[in-house]
């Protein structure tokens, strides 16, 4: 709509914002009218109209099989558009139009803002399935007529009260019509069922909705007065009411077709099961985070016991082996600590990589510098846990074997990720040092030390990737990992 309005019309940004507010609300008018809506705006030179938005009803058959957005028609071809735009009033046609053997009743509603008519809504009703209207349909149509008059006078939509189109109640969820005093004159079957879920034992018609709603909700002191006023239809608001184990969502729309409030529409939706599932998910998320937190604590306890045992050992080789075990356990604990702070099983691995680098760098006090370049991005927990161990082993191996005691050097971790969005991508990790390089005849695929065995097993087995070690371009060693990573959800 932005592109069409700016390309073809002289409307300002504030006018365009008003049209956006209207379009965000007009599903209500379409459903109440059982009709298609098309928004026509005059072009810059005033000789044509351009259709900038379209809405089909959920309550009846469409009268347009094709998409009308972007169509241009000259003035004079549709007299009802001309009359509504020029005279600023709702124009109704006497005889229906025939479109592909379907009779269609056409009406035009001017869209007014601050005294100016910005465009015209063409309301097109498919008459093929017209039958004797029920009380529900008559209420719908009368409410639609009131809303149309409010649009024509510039009183609808209500600025600052635009609802979430996906979350708000719709006409079919439940509709209640109130008079000017807040007394129910009509309640649809779905609306009545929603109130029965709150514990209502009688009919709604003839009752004051605000007082009845407050009686069904738990006592909340001063809040009851606000609930009474809201459910009486005095202002455009949304709220949820909980009682008797049920939860209903209310949306109130005051009706002021001639500037004076004659009543209100209340859309209601039973969201009991939806809120129950949300609470279950919140409980589940909290439980998962607590599990990760406890796993992290247990791993840190294990690491502390291993450090204590290392201090009591007389063998240097034994102390070194236990130190390596401490770092392996610590790398897993870092992942669980990060997972305990998230709502899902995904982590930003850059933070984990930096902490692993800092942890491993402690074995080389001040002599060898470690740094990271590039981004790992967000990874699933089943990838992050083994990858943290792999990174720990590779860095530990580089710091222990690439440099002589007291020698200065650098170890760099380079991450490059390909593939974006939902597509599966690849994560290429290069760990390179400027140390002494690989010994003659070294084969990374068959070398027998425990660290490399862990790396091969995790990379090729759990991560489904590849692992290689090659000599650096000038000196040192380069370790290359290439693993698949799922796309971000």
Coordinates of C-alpha atoms in Angstrom, one line a residue:
X1 CA 0.0 0.0 0.0
X2 CA 2.9 2.4 0.8
X3 CA 4.3 2.1 -2.7
X4 CA 0.9 2.5 -4.5
X5 CA -0.1 5.5 -2.4
X6 CA 3.3 7.3 -2.9
X7 CA 3.4 6.5 -6.6
X8 CA -0.1 7.4 -7.6
X9 CA -1.6 9.8 -5.0
X10 CA -0.9 13.1 -3.2
X11 CA -1.6 11.8 0.3
X12 CA 0.7 12.8 3.1
X13 CA 2.5 10.4 5.5
X14 CA -0.1 11.1 8.2
X15 CA -2.9 10.4 5.7
X16 CA -1.1 7.1 4.8
X17 CA -0.8 6.2 8.5
X18 CA -4.6 6.7 8.9
X19 CA -5.2 4.4 6.0
X20 CA -2.9 1.8 7.6
X21 CA -5.0 2.1 10.9
X22 CA -8.2 1.6 8.9
X23 CA -6.8 -1.4 7.0
X24 CA -5.7 -3.0 10.3
X25 CA -9.3 -2.8 11.6
X26 CA -11.5 -3.3 8.6
X27 CA -11.7 -7.1 8.8
X28 CA -14.3 -6.3 11.4
X29 CA -16.4 -4.3 8.9
X30 CA -16.0 -6.9 6.2
X31 CA -17.2 -9.7 8.5
X32 CA -20.1 -7.7 9.9
X33 CA -21.2 -6.8 6.4
X34 CA -20.7 -10.2 4.8
X35 CA -19.0 -8.2 2.1
X36 CA -15.7 -7.6 0.2
X37 CA -14.0 -4.3 0.8
X38 CA -11.8 -2.5 -1.7
X39 CA -10.1 0.8 -0.8
X40 CA -9.9 3.2 -3.7
X41 CA -7.8 6.4 -3.5
X42 CA -7.9 9.2 -6.2
X43 CA -4.7 9.6 -8.2
X44 CA -2.5 12.7 -8.1
X45 CA -4.2 14.3 -11.2
X46 CA -7.7 13.4 -10.0
X47 CA -8.7 11.6 -13.2
X48 CA -8.5 8.0 -11.8
X49 CA -8.8 5.8 -8.8
X50 CA -6.2 3.3 -7.6
X51 CA -7.1 0.4 -5.4
X52 CA -4.6 0.2 -2.6
X53 CA -6.1 -2.6 -0.3
X54 CA -8.6 -5.3 -0.3
X55 CA -10.3 -7.5 2.3
X56 CA -12.5 -10.6 1.9
X57 CA -15.1 -11.6 4.6
X58 CA -14.8 -14.7 6.8
X59 CA -18.5 -14.8 7.2
X60 CA -19.7 -15.1 3.6
X61 CA -18.8 -15.7 0.0
X62 CA -16.5 -13.3 -1.8
X63 CA -17.7 -11.2 -4.7
X64 CA -14.1 -10.9 -6.2
X65 CA -12.3 -13.9 -7.4
X66 CA -9.3 -11.8 -8.5
X67 CA -6.9 -9.6 -6.5
X68 CA -8.0 -6.0 -7.0
X69 CA -5.0 -4.3 -5.4
X70 CA -3.1 -2.1 -7.9
X71 CA -6.0 -1.7 -10.4
X72 CA -6.6 1.7 -11.9
X73 CA -10.1 2.9 -13.1
X74 CA -11.0 6.3 -14.6
X75 CA -13.4 8.7 -12.9
X76 CA -16.9 8.2 -14.4
X77 CA -16.7 4.5 -14.8
X78 CA -17.9 3.8 -11.3
X79 CA -20.4 6.6 -10.4
X80 CA -20.8 5.5 -6.8
X81 CA -17.1 6.2 -6.1
X82 CA -17.4 9.6 -7.6
X83 CA -20.5 10.4 -5.6
X84 CA -19.0 9.2 -2.3
X85 CA -15.8 11.1 -2.9
X86 CA -17.4 14.4 -4.1
X87 CA -20.3 14.5 -1.6
X88 CA -18.6 12.8 1.4
X89 CA -21.6 10.5 2.1
X90 CA -22.4 6.8 1.9
X91 CA -23.9 6.0 -1.5
X92 CA -25.9 2.8 -2.1
X93 CA -26.9 1.4 -5.4
X94 CA -30.5 0.5 -6.2
X95 CA -30.0 -2.5 -8.5
X96 CA -27.2 -5.1 -8.0
X97 CA -24.4 -5.5 -10.5
X98 CA -23.9 -8.9 -12.2
X99 CA -20.3 -10.2 -12.2
X100 CA -19.8 -13.6 -13.8
X101 CA -23.4 -14.5 -13.2
X102 CA -23.2 -13.4 -9.6
X103 CA -25.4 -10.6 -8.3
X104 CA -23.4 -8.1 -6.3
X105 CA -24.8 -5.2 -4.2
X106 CA -22.4 -2.3 -4.3
X107 CA -22.0 0.5 -1.8
X108 CA -19.4 3.3 -1.4
X109 CA -18.2 4.6 2.0
X110 CA -16.1 7.7 2.1
X111 CA -12.9 7.5 4.3
X112 CA -12.7 10.8 6.2
X113 CA -9.8 12.2 8.3
X114 CA -9.9 15.6 9.9
X115 CA -12.7 16.8 7.6
X116 CA -11.0 15.6 4.4
X117 CA -12.1 12.6 2.3
X118 CA -9.0 10.5 1.6
X119 CA -10.6 7.8 -0.4
X120 CA -13.6 5.5 -0.8
X121 CA -14.3 2.0 0.4
X122 CA -16.3 0.0 -2.1
X123 CA -18.4 -2.6 -0.1
X124 CA -19.4 -5.4 -2.4
X125 CA -21.9 -8.1 -1.2
X126 CA -22.4 -11.4 -2.9
X127 CA -26.2 -11.9 -3.1
X128 CA -26.1 -15.4 -4.5
X129 CA -26.7 -17.0 -1.1
X130 CA -29.0 -14.4 0.3
X131 CA -31.7 -15.9 2.6
X132 CA -34.1 -14.6 5.2
X133 CA -31.8 -12.9 7.8
X134 CA -31.6 -14.2 11.3
X135 CA -31.3 -12.1 14.5
X136 CA -27.5 -12.6 14.3
X137 CA -27.3 -11.4 10.7
X138 CA -29.5 -8.4 11.4
X139 CA -27.3 -7.5 14.4
X140 CA -24.2 -7.9 12.2
X141 CA -25.6 -5.7 9.5
X142 CA -26.8 -2.9 11.8
X143 CA -23.4 -2.9 13.5
X144 CA -21.7 -2.7 10.1
X145 CA -23.9 0.2 9.2
X146 CA -22.9 2.0 12.4
X147 CA -19.2 1.4 11.7
X148 CA -19.6 2.6 8.1
X149 CA -21.1 5.9 9.3
X150 CA -18.2 6.3 11.8
X151 CA -15.7 5.8 9.0
X152 CA -17.5 8.3 6.8
X153 CA -17.5 10.9 9.6
X154 CA -13.8 10.2 10.6
X155 CA -14.6 8.7 14.0
X156 CA -13.2 5.2 13.2
X157 CA -10.7 3.8 13.6
X158 CA -9.7 4.9 17.1
X159 CA -6.2 6.3 17.1
X160 CA -3.8 4.5 19.4
X161 CA -6.2 1.6 20.0
X162 CA -5.3 -0.6 17.0
X163 CA -5.5 -4.3 18.0
X164 CA -3.3 -7.1 17.1
X165 CA -5.1 -8.7 14.2
X166 CA -3.9 -12.2 15.1
X167 CA -4.5 -12.1 18.8
X168 CA -7.7 -10.0 19.1
X169 CA -11.2 -11.6 19.1
X170 CA -13.0 -11.7 15.7
X171 CA -16.6 -11.4 14.9
X172 CA -17.1 -15.2 14.6
X173 CA -15.5 -15.7 18.0
X174 CA -18.4 -14.1 19.8
X175 CA -20.3 -10.8 19.5
X176 CA -22.3 -8.8 22.1
X177 CA -24.3 -5.7 21.3
X178 CA -24.9 -3.2 24.1
X179 CA -27.2 -0.2 24.3
X180 CA -26.0 3.2 25.5
X181 CA -26.4 2.1 29.1
X182 CA -24.3 -1.0 28.7
X183 CA -27.2 -3.4 28.7
X184 CA -27.0 -6.4 26.4
X185 CA -29.4 -6.3 23.5
X186 CA -27.9 -9.3 21.6
X187 CA -25.3 -12.0 22.3
X188 CA -24.2 -14.5 19.7
X189 CA -24.2 -18.2 20.6
X190 CA -20.4 -18.2 20.8
X191 CA -20.4 -15.2 23.1
X192 CA -22.9 -16.8 25.4
X193 CA -20.8 -20.0 25.5
X194 CA -17.8 -17.9 26.5
X195 CA -19.7 -16.4 29.4
X196 CA -21.0 -19.7 30.4
X197 CA -17.3 -20.8 30.7
X198 CA -16.9 -18.0 33.3
X199 CA -19.8 -19.4 35.3
X200 CA -22.8 -17.5 33.9
X201 CA -25.9 -19.6 34.5
X202 CA -28.5 -17.4 32.7
X203 CA -28.9 -15.5 29.4
X204 CA -27.0 -12.3 28.8
X205 CA -29.7 -10.4 27.0
X206 CA -31.2 -7.7 29.3
X207 CA -28.3 -7.8 31.8
X208 CA -25.8 -5.0 32.4
X209 CA -22.6 -6.5 30.9
X210 CA -20.2 -4.6 33.1
X211 CA -21.8 -5.6 36.4
X212 CA -22.3 -9.2 35.2
X213 CA -18.7 -9.5 34.2
X214 CA -17.4 -8.1 37.4
X215 CA -19.6 -10.6 39.4
X216 CA -18.1 -13.5 37.4
X217 CA -14.5 -12.4 37.9
X218 CA -12.7 -12.9 41.3
X219 CA -13.0 -9.9 43.6
X220 CA -10.2 -7.5 43.0
X221 CA -11.2 -4.4 45.0
X222 CA -10.9 -1.1 43.0
X223 CA -10.2 -3.1 39.8
X224 CA -13.8 -4.2 39.8
X225 CA -14.9 -0.6 39.1
X226 CA -12.6 -0.4 36.1
X227 CA -13.8 -3.7 34.8
X228 CA -17.5 -2.6 35.1
X229 CA -16.8 0.5 33.1
X230 CA -14.7 -1.3 30.5
X231 CA -17.3 -4.1 29.9
X232 CA -20.0 -1.4 29.8
X233 CA -18.6 -0.2 26.5
X234 CA -17.5 3.4 27.4
X235 CA -14.1 3.3 25.7
X236 CA -12.2 1.3 23.1
X237 CA -10.2 -1.2 25.2
X238 CA -9.1 -4.8 25.3
X239 CA -8.8 -7.0 28.5
X240 CA -9.0 -10.5 29.7
X241 CA -11.4 -11.8 32.4
X242 CA -10.7 -14.9 34.4
X243 CA -13.2 -16.7 36.6
X244 CA -14.5 -20.2 37.4
X245 CA -11.4 -21.7 35.7
X246 CA -12.1 -20.0 32.4
X247 CA -10.5 -17.0 30.6
X248 CA -12.2 -14.9 28.0
X249 CA -10.7 -12.0 26.0
X250 CA -12.9 -8.9 25.5
X251 CA -12.5 -6.1 22.9
X252 CA -14.8 -3.2 23.3
X253 CA -15.7 -0.9 20.4
X254 CA -18.0 2.1 21.2
X255 CA -20.5 2.9 18.4
X256 CA -20.8 6.6 17.6
X257 CA -22.3 6.8 14.1
X258 CA -23.5 10.4 14.6
X259 CA -21.0 11.6 17.1
X260 CA -23.0 10.4 20.1
X261 CA -22.5 6.9 21.7
X262 CA -25.5 4.8 20.9
X263 CA -24.1 1.6 22.3
X264 CA -21.1 -0.7 21.9
X265 CA -19.8 -3.8 20.2
X266 CA -18.0 -6.3 22.5
X267 CA -16.1 -9.0 20.7
X268 CA -15.3 -11.9 23.0
X269 CA -13.2 -15.1 22.7
X270 CA -12.8 -18.1 24.9
X271 CA -9.0 -18.3 25.4
X272 CA -9.1 -20.8 28.4
X273 CA -7.2 -23.5 26.6
X274 CA -4.8 -21.1 24.9
X275 CA -3.8 -19.6 28.3
X276 CA -3.6 -23.1 29.9
X277 CA -1.1 -24.2 27.1
X278 CA 0.9 -21.0 27.6
X279 CA 1.2 -21.6 31.3
X280 CA 2.3 -25.2 30.6
X281 CA 4.9 -23.9 28.2
X282 CA 6.2 -21.3 30.7
X283 CA 6.4 -24.1 33.4
X284 CA 8.2 -26.4 30.9
X285 CA 10.7 -23.6 29.9
X286 CA 11.4 -22.9 33.6
X287 CA 11.9 -26.6 34.3
X288 CA 14.3 -26.9 31.4
X289 CA 16.3 -23.9 32.5
X290 CA 16.4 -25.2 36.0
X291 CA 17.7 -28.6 34.7
X292 CA 20.5 -26.9 32.8
X293 CA 21.3 -24.8 35.9
X294 CA 21.6 -27.9 38.0
X295 CA 23.7 -29.8 35.4
X296 CA 26.0 -26.8 35.3
X297 CA 26.3 -26.8 39.1
X298 CA 27.0 -30.6 39.1
X299 CA 29.6 -30.3 36.4
X300 CA 31.3 -27.5 38.4
X301 CA 31.3 -29.7 41.5
X302 CA 32.9 -32.5 39.5
X303 CA 35.6 -30.1 38.2
X304 CA 36.3 -28.9 41.7
X305 CA 36.7 -32.5 42.9
X306 CA 39.1 -33.2 40.0
X307 CA 41.2 -30.1 40.9
X308 CA 41.3 -31.3 44.5
X309 CA 42.4 -34.7 43.4
X310 CA 45.1 -33.2 41.2
X311 CA 46.6 -31.2 44.1
X312 CA 47.0 -34.5 46.1
X313 CA 48.8 -36.3 43.3
X314 CA 52.6 -36.7 43.3
X315 CA 52.8 -37.6 39.6
X316 CA 53.1 -34.6 37.2
X317 CA 51.6 -36.7 34.4
X318 CA 48.6 -37.5 36.6
X319 CA 48.1 -33.8 37.5
X320 CA 48.3 -32.9 33.9
X321 CA 45.7 -35.5 32.9
X322 CA 43.3 -34.3 35.6
X323 CA 43.8 -30.7 34.5
X324 CA 42.8 -31.6 31.0
X325 CA 39.7 -33.4 32.4
X326 CA 38.8 -30.3 34.4
X327 CA 38.9 -28.2 31.2
X328 CA 36.7 -30.7 29.3
X329 CA 34.1 -30.7 32.1
X330 CA 34.3 -26.9 32.3
X331 CA 33.6 -26.5 28.5
X332 CA 30.4 -28.5 28.9
X333 CA 29.4 -26.5 32.0
X334 CA 29.8 -23.3 30.1
X335 CA 27.2 -24.5 27.5
X336 CA 24.7 -25.5 30.2
X337 CA 25.2 -22.2 32.0
X338 CA 24.3 -20.4 28.8
X339 CA 21.3 -22.7 28.1
X340 CA 20.0 -22.0 31.6
X341 CA 19.6 -18.4 30.7
X342 CA 17.7 -18.9 27.5
X343 CA 14.0 -19.7 26.7
X344 CA 14.9 -22.2 24.0
X345 CA 17.6 -24.9 23.3
X346 CA 19.7 -22.5 21.2
X347 CA 22.8 -20.5 22.2
X348 CA 24.9 -17.6 20.9
X349 CA 28.1 -19.6 20.5
X350 CA 30.4 -16.6 20.2
X351 CA 30.1 -16.0 23.9
X352 CA 30.8 -19.6 24.7
X353 CA 33.8 -19.7 22.3
X354 CA 35.3 -16.6 24.1
X355 CA 34.9 -18.2 27.5
X356 CA 36.4 -21.5 26.3
X357 CA 39.4 -19.6 24.8
X358 CA 39.9 -17.7 28.1
X359 CA 39.6 -20.9 30.1
X360 CA 42.2 -22.8 28.0
X361 CA 44.5 -19.8 27.8
X362 CA 45.1 -20.1 31.6
X363 CA 47.6 -22.9 30.9
X364 CA 49.9 -20.5 29.0
X365 CA 50.4 -17.6 31.5
X366 CA 51.1 -14.5 29.5
X367 CA 53.2 -16.1 26.7
X368 CA 50.8 -17.1 24.0
X369 CA 47.9 -14.9 23.0
X370 CA 44.5 -16.3 21.9
X371 CA 41.9 -14.5 19.9
X372 CA 38.7 -15.1 17.9
X373 CA 37.7 -13.6 14.6
X374 CA 34.5 -14.1 12.7
X375 CA 31.1 -15.3 14.1
X376 CA 29.8 -18.7 15.0
X377 CA 26.3 -17.4 15.3
X378 CA 23.4 -19.2 17.0
X379 CA 23.7 -22.9 17.4
X380 CA 21.4 -25.7 18.7
X381 CA 22.4 -27.2 22.0
X382 CA 23.2 -30.6 20.4
X383 CA 25.7 -28.8 18.2
X384 CA 27.1 -26.4 20.9
X385 CA 27.9 -29.0 23.5
X386 CA 30.2 -31.3 21.4
X387 CA 31.6 -28.2 19.6
X388 CA 32.7 -26.6 22.8
X389 CA 34.6 -29.8 23.8
X390 CA 36.2 -30.0 20.3
X391 CA 37.3 -26.3 20.6
X392 CA 38.7 -27.0 24.0
X393 CA 40.8 -30.0 22.8
X394 CA 42.2 -28.2 19.8
X395 CA 43.2 -25.1 21.7
X396 CA 44.6 -27.2 24.5
X397 CA 46.7 -29.2 22.0
X398 CA 48.0 -26.0 20.3
X399 CA 49.0 -24.3 23.6
X400 CA 50.7 -27.4 24.9
X401 CA 52.5 -28.7 21.9
X402 CA 53.0 -25.8 19.4
X403 CA 55.2 -23.6 21.6
X404 CA 58.3 -24.2 23.7
X405 CA 58.2 -23.2 27.4
X406 CA 58.5 -19.4 27.6
X407 CA 58.0 -18.9 23.9
X408 CA 55.8 -16.1 22.6
X409 CA 53.2 -16.8 20.0
X410 CA 49.5 -16.5 18.9
X411 CA 46.6 -18.8 18.4
X412 CA 43.7 -17.6 16.3
X413 CA 40.2 -19.1 16.1
X414 CA 38.5 -18.1 12.8
X415 CA 34.8 -18.9 12.3
X416 CA 32.9 -18.5 9.0
X417 CA 29.3 -19.5 8.5
X418 CA 27.5 -20.0 5.2
X419 CA 23.8 -20.2 4.6
X420 CA 21.1 -18.0 6.2
X421 CA 17.6 -18.2 7.4
X422 CA 15.9 -21.6 7.4
X423 CA 18.4 -23.2 5.0
X424 CA 21.0 -25.6 6.4
X425 CA 24.4 -24.1 6.2
X426 CA 28.0 -24.9 7.0
X427 CA 30.2 -23.7 9.8
X428 CA 33.9 -23.6 8.9
X429 CA 36.3 -23.2 11.9
X430 CA 40.0 -22.7 11.5
X431 CA 42.4 -22.8 14.5
X432 CA 45.9 -21.7 13.5
X433 CA 49.0 -21.0 15.4
X434 CA 52.5 -19.7 14.6
X435 CA 54.3 -22.4 16.6
X436 CA 56.7 -25.2 15.7
X437 CA 54.4 -27.0 13.3
X438 CA 53.6 -30.6 12.8
X439 CA 56.2 -33.3 13.4
X440 CA 57.5 -35.2 10.3
X441 CA 55.1 -38.0 9.2
X442 CA 52.3 -36.8 11.4
X443 CA 48.9 -38.2 10.4
X444 CA 45.9 -36.4 12.1
X445 CA 43.5 -39.2 11.1
X446 CA 45.4 -41.9 13.0
X447 CA 47.3 -40.0 15.7
X448 CA 46.7 -41.8 19.0
X449 CA 46.6 -39.2 21.8
X450 CA 43.3 -38.9 23.7
X451 CA 42.6 -35.3 22.7
X452 CA 42.7 -35.9 19.0
X453 CA 40.6 -39.1 19.4
X454 CA 38.0 -37.0 21.2
X455 CA 38.0 -34.4 18.4
X456 CA 37.7 -37.0 15.6
X457 CA 34.9 -38.9 17.4
X458 CA 32.9 -35.7 18.1
X459 CA 33.4 -34.0 14.7
X460 CA 32.8 -37.0 12.5
X461 CA 30.4 -38.9 14.7
X462 CA 28.2 -36.4 16.6
X463 CA 28.5 -33.4 14.4
X464 CA 28.7 -35.1 11.0
X465 CA 31.6 -32.9 9.8
X466 CA 35.2 -33.2 8.7
X467 CA 38.5 -32.6 10.6
X468 CA 42.0 -32.0 9.3
X469 CA 45.3 -30.7 10.4
X470 CA 47.8 -29.2 7.9
X471 CA 50.9 -27.1 8.1
X472 CA 50.5 -23.3 8.1
X473 CA 51.4 -21.2 5.1
X474 CA 54.6 -19.9 6.7
X475 CA 54.9 -21.8 9.9
X476 CA 52.8 -23.3 12.6
X477 CA 49.7 -25.6 12.3
X478 CA 46.3 -25.1 10.9
X479 CA 43.3 -27.2 12.2
X480 CA 40.3 -27.1 9.9
X481 CA 36.8 -28.1 10.9
X482 CA 33.8 -28.1 8.6
X483 CA 30.4 -29.0 10.1
X484 CA 26.8 -28.7 9.0
X485 CA 24.5 -26.4 11.0
X486 CA 20.7 -26.3 10.9
X487 CA 19.1 -23.1 9.7
X488 CA 17.7 -20.6 12.2
X489 CA 14.0 -21.1 13.1

